[in-house]
Structures are given as structure tokens and as C-alpha cells.
mmCIF file with all atom_site columns, C-alpha atoms in Angstrom:
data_model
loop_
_atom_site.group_PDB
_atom_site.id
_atom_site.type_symbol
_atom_site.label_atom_id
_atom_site.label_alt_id
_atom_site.label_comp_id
_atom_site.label_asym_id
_atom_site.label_entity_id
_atom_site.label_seq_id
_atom_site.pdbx_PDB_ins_code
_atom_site.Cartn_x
_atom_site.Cartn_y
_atom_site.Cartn_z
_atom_site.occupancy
_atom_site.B_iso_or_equiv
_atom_site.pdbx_formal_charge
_atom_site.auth_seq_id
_atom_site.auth_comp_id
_atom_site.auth_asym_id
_atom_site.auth_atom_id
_atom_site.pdbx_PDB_model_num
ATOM 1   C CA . UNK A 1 1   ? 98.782  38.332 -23.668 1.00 0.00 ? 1   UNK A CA 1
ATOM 2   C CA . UNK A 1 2   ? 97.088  37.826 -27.223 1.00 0.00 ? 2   UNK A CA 1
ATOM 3   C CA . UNK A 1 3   ? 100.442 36.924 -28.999 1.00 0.00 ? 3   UNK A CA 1
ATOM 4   C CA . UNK A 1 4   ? 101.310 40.794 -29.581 1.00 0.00 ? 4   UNK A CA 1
ATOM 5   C CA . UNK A 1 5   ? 104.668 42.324 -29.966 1.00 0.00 ? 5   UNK A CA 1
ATOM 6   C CA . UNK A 1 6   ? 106.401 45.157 -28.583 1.00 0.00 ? 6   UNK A CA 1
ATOM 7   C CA . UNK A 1 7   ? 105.040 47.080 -31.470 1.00 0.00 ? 7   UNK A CA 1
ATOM 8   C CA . UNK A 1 8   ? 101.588 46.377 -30.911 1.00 0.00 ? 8   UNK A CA 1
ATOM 9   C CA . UNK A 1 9   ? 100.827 43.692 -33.965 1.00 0.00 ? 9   UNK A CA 1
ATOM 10  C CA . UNK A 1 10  ? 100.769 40.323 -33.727 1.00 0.00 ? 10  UNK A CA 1
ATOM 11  C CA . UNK A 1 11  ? 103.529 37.386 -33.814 1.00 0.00 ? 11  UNK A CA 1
ATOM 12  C CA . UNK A 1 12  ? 103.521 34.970 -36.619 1.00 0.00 ? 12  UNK A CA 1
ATOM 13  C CA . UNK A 1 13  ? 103.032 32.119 -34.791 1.00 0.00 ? 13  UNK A CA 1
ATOM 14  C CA . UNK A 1 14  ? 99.722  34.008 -32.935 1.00 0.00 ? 14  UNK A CA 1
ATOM 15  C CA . UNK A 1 15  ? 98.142  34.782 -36.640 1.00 0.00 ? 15  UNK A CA 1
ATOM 16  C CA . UNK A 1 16  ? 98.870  30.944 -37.445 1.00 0.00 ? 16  UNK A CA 1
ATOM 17  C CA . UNK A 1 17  ? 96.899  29.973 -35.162 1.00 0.00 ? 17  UNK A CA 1
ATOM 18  C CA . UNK A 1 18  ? 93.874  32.403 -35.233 1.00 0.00 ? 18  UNK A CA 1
ATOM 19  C CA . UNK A 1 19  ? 94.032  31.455 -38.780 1.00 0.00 ? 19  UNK A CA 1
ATOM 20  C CA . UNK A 1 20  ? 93.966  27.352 -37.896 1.00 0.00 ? 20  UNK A CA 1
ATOM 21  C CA . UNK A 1 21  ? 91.172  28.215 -35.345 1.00 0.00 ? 21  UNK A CA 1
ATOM 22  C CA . UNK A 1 22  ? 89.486  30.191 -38.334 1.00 0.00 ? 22  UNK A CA 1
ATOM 23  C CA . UNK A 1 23  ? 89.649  26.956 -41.097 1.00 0.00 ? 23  UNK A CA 1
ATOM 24  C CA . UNK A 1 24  ? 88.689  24.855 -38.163 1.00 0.00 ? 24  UNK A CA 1
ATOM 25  C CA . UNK A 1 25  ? 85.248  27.294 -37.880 1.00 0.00 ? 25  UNK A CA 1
ATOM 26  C CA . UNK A 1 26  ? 84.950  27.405 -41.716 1.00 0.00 ? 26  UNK A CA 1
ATOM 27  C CA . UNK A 1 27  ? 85.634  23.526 -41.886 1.00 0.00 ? 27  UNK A CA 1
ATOM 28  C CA . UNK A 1 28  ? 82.735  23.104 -39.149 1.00 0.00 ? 28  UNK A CA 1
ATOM 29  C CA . UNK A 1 29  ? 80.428  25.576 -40.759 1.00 0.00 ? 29  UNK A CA 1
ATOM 30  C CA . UNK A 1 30  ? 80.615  24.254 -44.277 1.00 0.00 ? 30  UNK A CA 1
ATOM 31  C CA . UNK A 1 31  ? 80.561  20.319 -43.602 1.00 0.00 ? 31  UNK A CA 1
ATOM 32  C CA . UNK A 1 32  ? 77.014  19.799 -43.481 1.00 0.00 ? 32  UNK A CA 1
ATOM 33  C CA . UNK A 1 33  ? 76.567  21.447 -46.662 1.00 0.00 ? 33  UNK A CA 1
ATOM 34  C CA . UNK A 1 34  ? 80.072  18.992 -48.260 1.00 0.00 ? 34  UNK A CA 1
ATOM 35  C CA . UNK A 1 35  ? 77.922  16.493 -47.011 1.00 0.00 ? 35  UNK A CA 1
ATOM 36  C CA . UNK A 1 36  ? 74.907  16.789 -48.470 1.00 0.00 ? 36  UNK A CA 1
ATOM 37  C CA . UNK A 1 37  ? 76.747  17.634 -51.517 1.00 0.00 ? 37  UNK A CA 1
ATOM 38  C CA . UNK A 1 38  ? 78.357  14.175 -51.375 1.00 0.00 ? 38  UNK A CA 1
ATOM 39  C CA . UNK A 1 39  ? 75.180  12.737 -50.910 1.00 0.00 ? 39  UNK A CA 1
ATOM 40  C CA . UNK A 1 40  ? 73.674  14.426 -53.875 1.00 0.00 ? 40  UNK A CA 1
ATOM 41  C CA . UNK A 1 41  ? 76.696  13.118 -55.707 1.00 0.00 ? 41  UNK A CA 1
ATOM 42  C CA . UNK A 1 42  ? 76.338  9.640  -54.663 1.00 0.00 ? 42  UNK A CA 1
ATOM 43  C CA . UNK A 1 43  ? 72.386  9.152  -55.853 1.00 0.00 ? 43  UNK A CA 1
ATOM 44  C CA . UNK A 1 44  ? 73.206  11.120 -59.300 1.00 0.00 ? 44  UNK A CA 1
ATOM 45  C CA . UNK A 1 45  ? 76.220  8.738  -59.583 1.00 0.00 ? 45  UNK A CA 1
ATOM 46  C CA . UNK A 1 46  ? 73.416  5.682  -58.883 1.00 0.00 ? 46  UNK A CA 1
ATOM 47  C CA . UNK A 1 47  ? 71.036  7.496  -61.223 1.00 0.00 ? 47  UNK A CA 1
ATOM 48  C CA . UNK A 1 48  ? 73.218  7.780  -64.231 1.00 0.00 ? 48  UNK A CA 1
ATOM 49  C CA . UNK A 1 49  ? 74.467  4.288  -63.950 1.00 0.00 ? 49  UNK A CA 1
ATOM 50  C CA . UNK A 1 50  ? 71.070  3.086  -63.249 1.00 0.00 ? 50  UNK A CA 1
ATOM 51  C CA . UNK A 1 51  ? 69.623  4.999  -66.731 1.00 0.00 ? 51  UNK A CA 1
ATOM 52  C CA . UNK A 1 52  ? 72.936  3.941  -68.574 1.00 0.00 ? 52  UNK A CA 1
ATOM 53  C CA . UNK A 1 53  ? 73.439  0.982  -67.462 1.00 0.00 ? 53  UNK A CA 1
ATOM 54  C CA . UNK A 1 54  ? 77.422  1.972  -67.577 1.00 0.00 ? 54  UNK A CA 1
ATOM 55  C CA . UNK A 1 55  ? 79.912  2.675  -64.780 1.00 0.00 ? 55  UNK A CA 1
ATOM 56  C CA . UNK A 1 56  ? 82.229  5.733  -65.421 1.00 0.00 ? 56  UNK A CA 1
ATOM 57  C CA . UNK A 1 57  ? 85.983  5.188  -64.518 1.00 0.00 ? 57  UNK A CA 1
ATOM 58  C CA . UNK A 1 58  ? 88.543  7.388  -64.246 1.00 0.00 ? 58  UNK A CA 1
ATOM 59  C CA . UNK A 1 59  ? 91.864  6.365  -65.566 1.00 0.00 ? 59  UNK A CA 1
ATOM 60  C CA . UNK A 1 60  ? 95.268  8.919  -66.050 1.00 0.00 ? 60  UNK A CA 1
ATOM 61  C CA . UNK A 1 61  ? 93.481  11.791 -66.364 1.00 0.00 ? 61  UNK A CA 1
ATOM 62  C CA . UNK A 1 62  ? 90.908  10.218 -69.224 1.00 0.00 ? 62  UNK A CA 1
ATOM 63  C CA . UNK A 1 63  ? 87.395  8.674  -68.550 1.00 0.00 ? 63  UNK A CA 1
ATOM 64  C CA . UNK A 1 64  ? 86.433  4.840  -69.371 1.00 0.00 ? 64  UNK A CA 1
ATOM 65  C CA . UNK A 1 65  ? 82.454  3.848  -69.750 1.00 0.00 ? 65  UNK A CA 1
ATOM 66  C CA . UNK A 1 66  ? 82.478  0.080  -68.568 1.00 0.00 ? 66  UNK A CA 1
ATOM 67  C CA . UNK A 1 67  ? 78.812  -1.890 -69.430 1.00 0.00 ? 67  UNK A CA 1
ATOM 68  C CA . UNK A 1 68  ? 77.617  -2.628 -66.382 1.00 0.00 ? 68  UNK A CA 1
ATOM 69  C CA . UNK A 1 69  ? 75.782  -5.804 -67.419 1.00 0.00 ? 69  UNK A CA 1
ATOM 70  C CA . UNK A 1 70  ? 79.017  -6.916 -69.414 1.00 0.00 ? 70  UNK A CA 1
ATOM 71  C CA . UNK A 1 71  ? 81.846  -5.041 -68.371 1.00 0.00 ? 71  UNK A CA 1
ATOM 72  C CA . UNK A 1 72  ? 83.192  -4.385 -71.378 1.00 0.00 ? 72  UNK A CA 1
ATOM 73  C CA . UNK A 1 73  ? 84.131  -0.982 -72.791 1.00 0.00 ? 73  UNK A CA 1
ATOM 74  C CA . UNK A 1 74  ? 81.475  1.476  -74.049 1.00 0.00 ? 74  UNK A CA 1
ATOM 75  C CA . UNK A 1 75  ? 82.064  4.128  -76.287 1.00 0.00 ? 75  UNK A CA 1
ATOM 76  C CA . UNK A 1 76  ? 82.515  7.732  -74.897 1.00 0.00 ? 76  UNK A CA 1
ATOM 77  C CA . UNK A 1 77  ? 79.360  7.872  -78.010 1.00 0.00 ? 77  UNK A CA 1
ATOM 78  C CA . UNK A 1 78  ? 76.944  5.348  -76.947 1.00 0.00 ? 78  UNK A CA 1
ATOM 79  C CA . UNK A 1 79  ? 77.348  6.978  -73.063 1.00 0.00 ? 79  UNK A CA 1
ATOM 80  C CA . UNK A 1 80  ? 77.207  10.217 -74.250 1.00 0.00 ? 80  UNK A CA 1
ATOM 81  C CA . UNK A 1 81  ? 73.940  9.241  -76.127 1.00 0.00 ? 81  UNK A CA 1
ATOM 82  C CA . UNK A 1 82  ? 72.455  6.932  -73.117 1.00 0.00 ? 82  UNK A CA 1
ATOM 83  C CA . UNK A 1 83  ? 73.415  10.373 -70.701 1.00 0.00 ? 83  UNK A CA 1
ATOM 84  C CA . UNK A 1 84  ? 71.296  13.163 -72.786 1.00 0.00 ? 84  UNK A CA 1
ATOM 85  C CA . UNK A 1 85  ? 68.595  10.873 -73.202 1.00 0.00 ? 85  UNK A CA 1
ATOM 86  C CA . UNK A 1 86  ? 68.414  10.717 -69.016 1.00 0.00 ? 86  UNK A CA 1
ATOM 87  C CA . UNK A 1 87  ? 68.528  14.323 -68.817 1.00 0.00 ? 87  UNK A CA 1
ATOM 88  C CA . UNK A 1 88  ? 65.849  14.717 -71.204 1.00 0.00 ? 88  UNK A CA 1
ATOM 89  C CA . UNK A 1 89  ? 63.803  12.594 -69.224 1.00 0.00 ? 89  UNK A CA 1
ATOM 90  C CA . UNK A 1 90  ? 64.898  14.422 -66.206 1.00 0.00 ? 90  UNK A CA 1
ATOM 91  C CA . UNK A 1 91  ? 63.634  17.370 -67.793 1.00 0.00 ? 91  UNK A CA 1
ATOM 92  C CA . UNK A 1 92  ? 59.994  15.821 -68.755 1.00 0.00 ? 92  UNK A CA 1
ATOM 93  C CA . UNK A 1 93  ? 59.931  15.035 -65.189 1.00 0.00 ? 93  UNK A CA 1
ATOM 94  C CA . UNK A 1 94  ? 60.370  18.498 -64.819 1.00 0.00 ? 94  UNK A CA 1
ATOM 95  C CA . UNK A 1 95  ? 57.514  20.166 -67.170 1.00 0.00 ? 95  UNK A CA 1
ATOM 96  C CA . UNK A 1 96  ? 55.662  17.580 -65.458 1.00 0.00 ? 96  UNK A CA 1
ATOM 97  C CA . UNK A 1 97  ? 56.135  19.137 -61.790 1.00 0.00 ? 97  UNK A CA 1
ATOM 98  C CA . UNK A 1 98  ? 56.056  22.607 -62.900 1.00 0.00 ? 98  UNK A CA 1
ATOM 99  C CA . UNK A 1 99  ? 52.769  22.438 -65.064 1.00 0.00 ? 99  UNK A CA 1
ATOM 100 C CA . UNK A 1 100 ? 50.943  19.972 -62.650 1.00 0.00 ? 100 UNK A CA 1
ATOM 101 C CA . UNK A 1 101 ? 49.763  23.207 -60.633 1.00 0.00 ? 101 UNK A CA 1
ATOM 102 C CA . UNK A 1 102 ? 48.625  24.673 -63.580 1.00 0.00 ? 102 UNK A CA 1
ATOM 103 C CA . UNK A 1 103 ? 46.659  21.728 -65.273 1.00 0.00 ? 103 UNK A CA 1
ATOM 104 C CA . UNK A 1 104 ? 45.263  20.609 -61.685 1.00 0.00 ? 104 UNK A CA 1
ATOM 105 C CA . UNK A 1 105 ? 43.610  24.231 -61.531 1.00 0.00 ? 105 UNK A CA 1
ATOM 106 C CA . UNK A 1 106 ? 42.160  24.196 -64.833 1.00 0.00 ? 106 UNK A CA 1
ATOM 107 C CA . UNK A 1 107 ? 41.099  20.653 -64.567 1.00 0.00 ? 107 UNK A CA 1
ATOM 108 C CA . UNK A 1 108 ? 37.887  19.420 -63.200 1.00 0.00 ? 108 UNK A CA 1
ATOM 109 C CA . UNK A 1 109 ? 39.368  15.989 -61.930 1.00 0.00 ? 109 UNK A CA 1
ATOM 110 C CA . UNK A 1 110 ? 42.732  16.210 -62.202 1.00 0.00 ? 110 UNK A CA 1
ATOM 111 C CA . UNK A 1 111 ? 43.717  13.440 -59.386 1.00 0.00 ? 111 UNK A CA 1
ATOM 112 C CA . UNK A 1 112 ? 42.585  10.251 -61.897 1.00 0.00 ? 112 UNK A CA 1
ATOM 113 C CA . UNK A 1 113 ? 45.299  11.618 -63.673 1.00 0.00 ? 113 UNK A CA 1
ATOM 114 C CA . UNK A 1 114 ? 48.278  9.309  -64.844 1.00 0.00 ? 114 UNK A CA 1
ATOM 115 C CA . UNK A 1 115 ? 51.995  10.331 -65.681 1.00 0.00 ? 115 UNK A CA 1
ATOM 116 C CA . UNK A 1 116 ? 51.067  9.822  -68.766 1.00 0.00 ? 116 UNK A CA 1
ATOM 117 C CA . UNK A 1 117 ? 48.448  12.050 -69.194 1.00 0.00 ? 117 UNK A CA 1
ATOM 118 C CA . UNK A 1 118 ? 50.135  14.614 -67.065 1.00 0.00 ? 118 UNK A CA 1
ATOM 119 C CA . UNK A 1 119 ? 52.781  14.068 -69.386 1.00 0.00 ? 119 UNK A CA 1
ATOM 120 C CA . UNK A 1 120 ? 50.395  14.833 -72.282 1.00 0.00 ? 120 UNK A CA 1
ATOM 121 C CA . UNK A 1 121 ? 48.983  17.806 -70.243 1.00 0.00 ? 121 UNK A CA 1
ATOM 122 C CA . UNK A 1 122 ? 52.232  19.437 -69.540 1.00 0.00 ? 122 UNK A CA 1
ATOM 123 C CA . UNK A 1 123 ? 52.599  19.428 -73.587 1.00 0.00 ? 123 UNK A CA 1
ATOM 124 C CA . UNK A 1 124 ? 49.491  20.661 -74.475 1.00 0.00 ? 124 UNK A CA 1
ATOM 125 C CA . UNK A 1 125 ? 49.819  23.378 -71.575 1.00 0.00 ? 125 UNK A CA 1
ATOM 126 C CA . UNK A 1 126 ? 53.447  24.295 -73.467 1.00 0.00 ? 126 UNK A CA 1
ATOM 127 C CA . UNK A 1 127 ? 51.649  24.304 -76.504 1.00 0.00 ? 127 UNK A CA 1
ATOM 128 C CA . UNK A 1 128 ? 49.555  27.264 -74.966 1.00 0.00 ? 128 UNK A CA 1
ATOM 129 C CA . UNK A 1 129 ? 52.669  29.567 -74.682 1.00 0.00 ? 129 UNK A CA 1
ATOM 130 C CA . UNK A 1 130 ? 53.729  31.507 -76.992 1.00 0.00 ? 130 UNK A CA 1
ATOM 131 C CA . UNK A 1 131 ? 55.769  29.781 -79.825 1.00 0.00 ? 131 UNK A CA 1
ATOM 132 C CA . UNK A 1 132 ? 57.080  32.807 -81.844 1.00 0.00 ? 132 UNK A CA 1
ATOM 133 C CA . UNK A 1 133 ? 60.449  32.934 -80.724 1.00 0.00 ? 133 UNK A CA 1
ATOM 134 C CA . UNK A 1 134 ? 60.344  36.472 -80.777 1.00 0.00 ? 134 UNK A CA 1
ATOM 135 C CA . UNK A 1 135 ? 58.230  35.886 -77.890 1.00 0.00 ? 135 UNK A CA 1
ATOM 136 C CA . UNK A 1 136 ? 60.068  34.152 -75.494 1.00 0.00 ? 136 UNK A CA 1
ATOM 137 C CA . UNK A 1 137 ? 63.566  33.732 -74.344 1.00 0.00 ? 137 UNK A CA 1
ATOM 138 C CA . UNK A 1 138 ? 65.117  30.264 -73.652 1.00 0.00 ? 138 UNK A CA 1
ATOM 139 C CA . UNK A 1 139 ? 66.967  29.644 -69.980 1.00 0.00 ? 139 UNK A CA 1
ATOM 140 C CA . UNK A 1 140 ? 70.712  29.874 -70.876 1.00 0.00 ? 140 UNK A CA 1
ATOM 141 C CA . UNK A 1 141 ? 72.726  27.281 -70.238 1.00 0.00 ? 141 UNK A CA 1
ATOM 142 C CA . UNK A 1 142 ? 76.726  28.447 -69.175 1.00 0.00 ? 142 UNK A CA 1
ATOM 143 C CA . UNK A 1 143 ? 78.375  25.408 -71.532 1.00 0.00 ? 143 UNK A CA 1
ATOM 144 C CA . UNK A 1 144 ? 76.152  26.706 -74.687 1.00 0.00 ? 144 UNK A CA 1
ATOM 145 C CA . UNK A 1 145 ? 77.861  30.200 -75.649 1.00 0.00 ? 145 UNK A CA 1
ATOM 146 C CA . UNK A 1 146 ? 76.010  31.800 -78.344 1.00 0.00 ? 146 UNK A CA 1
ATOM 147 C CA . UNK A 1 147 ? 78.221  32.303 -81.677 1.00 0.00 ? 147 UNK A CA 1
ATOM 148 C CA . UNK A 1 148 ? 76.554  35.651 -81.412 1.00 0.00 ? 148 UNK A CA 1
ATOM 149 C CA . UNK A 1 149 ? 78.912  37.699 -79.595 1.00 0.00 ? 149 UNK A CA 1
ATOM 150 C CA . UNK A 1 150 ? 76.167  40.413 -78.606 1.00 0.00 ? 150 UNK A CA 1
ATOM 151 C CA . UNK A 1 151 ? 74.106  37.303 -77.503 1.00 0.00 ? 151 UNK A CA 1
ATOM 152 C CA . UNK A 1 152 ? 77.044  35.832 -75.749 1.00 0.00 ? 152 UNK A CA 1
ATOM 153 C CA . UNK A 1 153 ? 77.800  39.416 -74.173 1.00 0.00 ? 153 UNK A CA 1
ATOM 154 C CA . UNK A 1 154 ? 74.216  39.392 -72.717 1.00 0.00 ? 154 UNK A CA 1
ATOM 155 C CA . UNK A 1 155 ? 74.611  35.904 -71.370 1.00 0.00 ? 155 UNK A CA 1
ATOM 156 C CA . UNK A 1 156 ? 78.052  36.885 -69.791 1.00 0.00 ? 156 UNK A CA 1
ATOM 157 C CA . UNK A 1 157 ? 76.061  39.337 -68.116 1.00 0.00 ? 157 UNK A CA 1
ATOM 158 C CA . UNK A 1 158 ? 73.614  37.331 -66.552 1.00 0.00 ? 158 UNK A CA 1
ATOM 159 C CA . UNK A 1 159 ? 75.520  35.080 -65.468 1.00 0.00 ? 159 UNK A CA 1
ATOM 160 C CA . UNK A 1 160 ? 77.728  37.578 -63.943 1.00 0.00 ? 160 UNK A CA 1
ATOM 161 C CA . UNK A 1 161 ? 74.637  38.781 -62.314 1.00 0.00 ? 161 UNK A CA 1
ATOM 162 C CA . UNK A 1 162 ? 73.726  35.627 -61.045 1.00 0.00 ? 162 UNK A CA 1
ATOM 163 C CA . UNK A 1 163 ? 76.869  34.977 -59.287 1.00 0.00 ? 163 UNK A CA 1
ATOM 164 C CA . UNK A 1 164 ? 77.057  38.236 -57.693 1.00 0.00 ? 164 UNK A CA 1
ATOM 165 C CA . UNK A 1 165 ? 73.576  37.646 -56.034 1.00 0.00 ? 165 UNK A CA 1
ATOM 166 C CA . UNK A 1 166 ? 74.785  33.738 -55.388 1.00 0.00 ? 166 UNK A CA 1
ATOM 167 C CA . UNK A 1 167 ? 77.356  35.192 -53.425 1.00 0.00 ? 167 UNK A CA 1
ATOM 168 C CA . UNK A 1 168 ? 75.697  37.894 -51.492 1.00 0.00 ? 168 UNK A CA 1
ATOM 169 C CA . UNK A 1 169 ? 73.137  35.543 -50.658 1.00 0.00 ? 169 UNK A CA 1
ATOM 170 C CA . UNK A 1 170 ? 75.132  32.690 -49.451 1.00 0.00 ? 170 UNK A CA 1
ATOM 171 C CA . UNK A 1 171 ? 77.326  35.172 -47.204 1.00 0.00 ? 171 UNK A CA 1
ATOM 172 C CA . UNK A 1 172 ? 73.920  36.375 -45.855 1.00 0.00 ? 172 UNK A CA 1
ATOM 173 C CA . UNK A 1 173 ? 72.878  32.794 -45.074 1.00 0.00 ? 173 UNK A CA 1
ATOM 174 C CA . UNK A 1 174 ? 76.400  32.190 -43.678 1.00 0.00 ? 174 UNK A CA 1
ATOM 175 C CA . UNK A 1 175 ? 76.247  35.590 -41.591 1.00 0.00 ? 175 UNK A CA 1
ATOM 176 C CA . UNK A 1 176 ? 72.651  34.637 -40.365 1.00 0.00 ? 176 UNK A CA 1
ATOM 177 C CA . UNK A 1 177 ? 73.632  31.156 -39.360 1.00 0.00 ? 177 UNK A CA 1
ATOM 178 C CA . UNK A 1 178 ? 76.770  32.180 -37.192 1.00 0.00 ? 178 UNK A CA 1
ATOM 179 C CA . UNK A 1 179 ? 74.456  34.882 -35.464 1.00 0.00 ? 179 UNK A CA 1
ATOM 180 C CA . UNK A 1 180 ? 71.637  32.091 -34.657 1.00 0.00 ? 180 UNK A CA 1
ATOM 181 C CA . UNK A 1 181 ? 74.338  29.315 -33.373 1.00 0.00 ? 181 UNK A CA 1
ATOM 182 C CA . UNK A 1 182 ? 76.427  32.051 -31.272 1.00 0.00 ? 182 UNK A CA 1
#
């Protein structure tokens, strides 16, 4: 008996729980990803306060930037100011990891080399790209929305893109995964 009817289909309560046994699957599938997500959360949490030197709080719906050295109120100004200058930073750090390869091959003795001067060599090396910007396209971001509305059309569409191949992907990982633990 697999909680069919007379007619063949199956009983309400006998979907309920194939559906419970289901989320239960799901649940188990997905939690080591919720926790490394979590995780991720809790050291850019650490990061930010670390670079701001401000706690974010969360108050009736509004946020609250508390000094962390004084406690007093920040502005939502001064954070906002203290947060881009992180992510710029974040993004150096960046330039500096994706160039590195490049500069370490064109360099003679590249492993004397300081942040600094990687620093220094990741700018010159961007300096070698083309700077028309007829020339190159910059990486979209999905909170900037061109005022162009072709421009915004084409960005629409990448993104669109991007999340159909996001998806496909992950239910290939998922589908791959359940074959190799089964």
C-alpha cells in the first residue's frame, strides 16, 4: 500500500508526507551550502566592522551605525563613506591577484616583489589596456541601471542570461551530487 485510493491517485495525507520526506532531502542537501553561506556572512560581517570600525544594527525595520570604539551613533554618511572605501580596497586586492600572473611572467624577479609594488605593477599593467572606451566594456553591476534604456535593455539581457546558466548549472551540480551520494 503506497497511500493510493480506489481511483488509483494518492491520499492527501500520503502526498504530505512524500512532500515532508522531500523538504527533509532538500533541507539535507542544501545545509552545507546555508552553512558556508553563514560562514561567509559572519567574516564579511567581521571585515566590514573591522575596516569601519562601526557595528550595523537593525532596529524596526531601519539600520543604526554604532562607533565601535565609542558607541555612539554614526551617520548612515560617514558608514556609507568608510564601506566604499573597503570595497575599493577589496577591489585593489583584486587587480592585485588577477595581474600578479601576468607581471610575474613578464618579470625577471618578480618574487622580491612587495604589495606595494605589485600594487604599482597591477596599475601600470592596466595602463597597458586599452583606454578608449570605445574599446572596452566595463563589468555591469545589477544595482547601476544605465539611464540609457538600450544600454539598460542589453544589461537586462545579460543578466537574464546569467541567471539562466546559474540555474542550469546549479541543478546540474545538484543532479550530479544526488547521483554520486545514492
Amino acid at each position: 500500500y503506497l497511500g493510493l485510493n480506489e481511483c488509483g491517485k494518492m491520499s492527501p495525507d500520503a502526498l504530505a508526507a512524500l512532500s515532508n520526506k522531500m523538504k527533509r532531502n532538500l533541507f539535507e542537501k542544501i545545509r552545507p551550502l546555508v552553512q558556508v553561506m553563514e560562514i561567509k556572512k559572519k567574516e564579511d560581517t567581521a571585515m566590514f566592522e573591522d575596516a569601519t570600525k562601526c557595528r550595523v544594527e537593525r532596529k524596526k525595520g531601519k539600520f543604526r551605525y554604532v562607533s565601535l570604539a565609542t558607541g555612539k551613533k554614526v551617520s548612515s554618511k560617514e558608514y556609507e563613506r568608510k564601506y566604499l572605501l573597503q570595497i575599493q580596497e577589496k577591489r585593489k586586492a583584486r587587480l592585485i591577484a588577477i595581474n600578479k600572473p601576468i607581471i610575474q611572467m613578464s618579470s625577471n624577479d618578480s618574487s622580491n616583489h612587495s604589495d606595494k609594488e605589485s600594487l604599482e605593477d597591477a596599475e601600470t599593467a592596466n595602463t597597458l589596456l586599452p583606454q578608449d572606451d570605445s574599446d572596452t566594456v566595463p563589468f555591469p553591476l545589477r544595482d547601476d541601471v544605465p539611464s540609457n534604456s538600450d544600454m539598460a535593455a542589453a544589461q537586462r539581457k545579460l543578466f537574464e542570461a546569467w541567471d539562466l546558466a546559474l540555474d542550469e548549472y546549479t541543478e546540474t551540480v545538484l543532479l550530479l551530487r544526488a547521483k554520486g551520494s545514492s
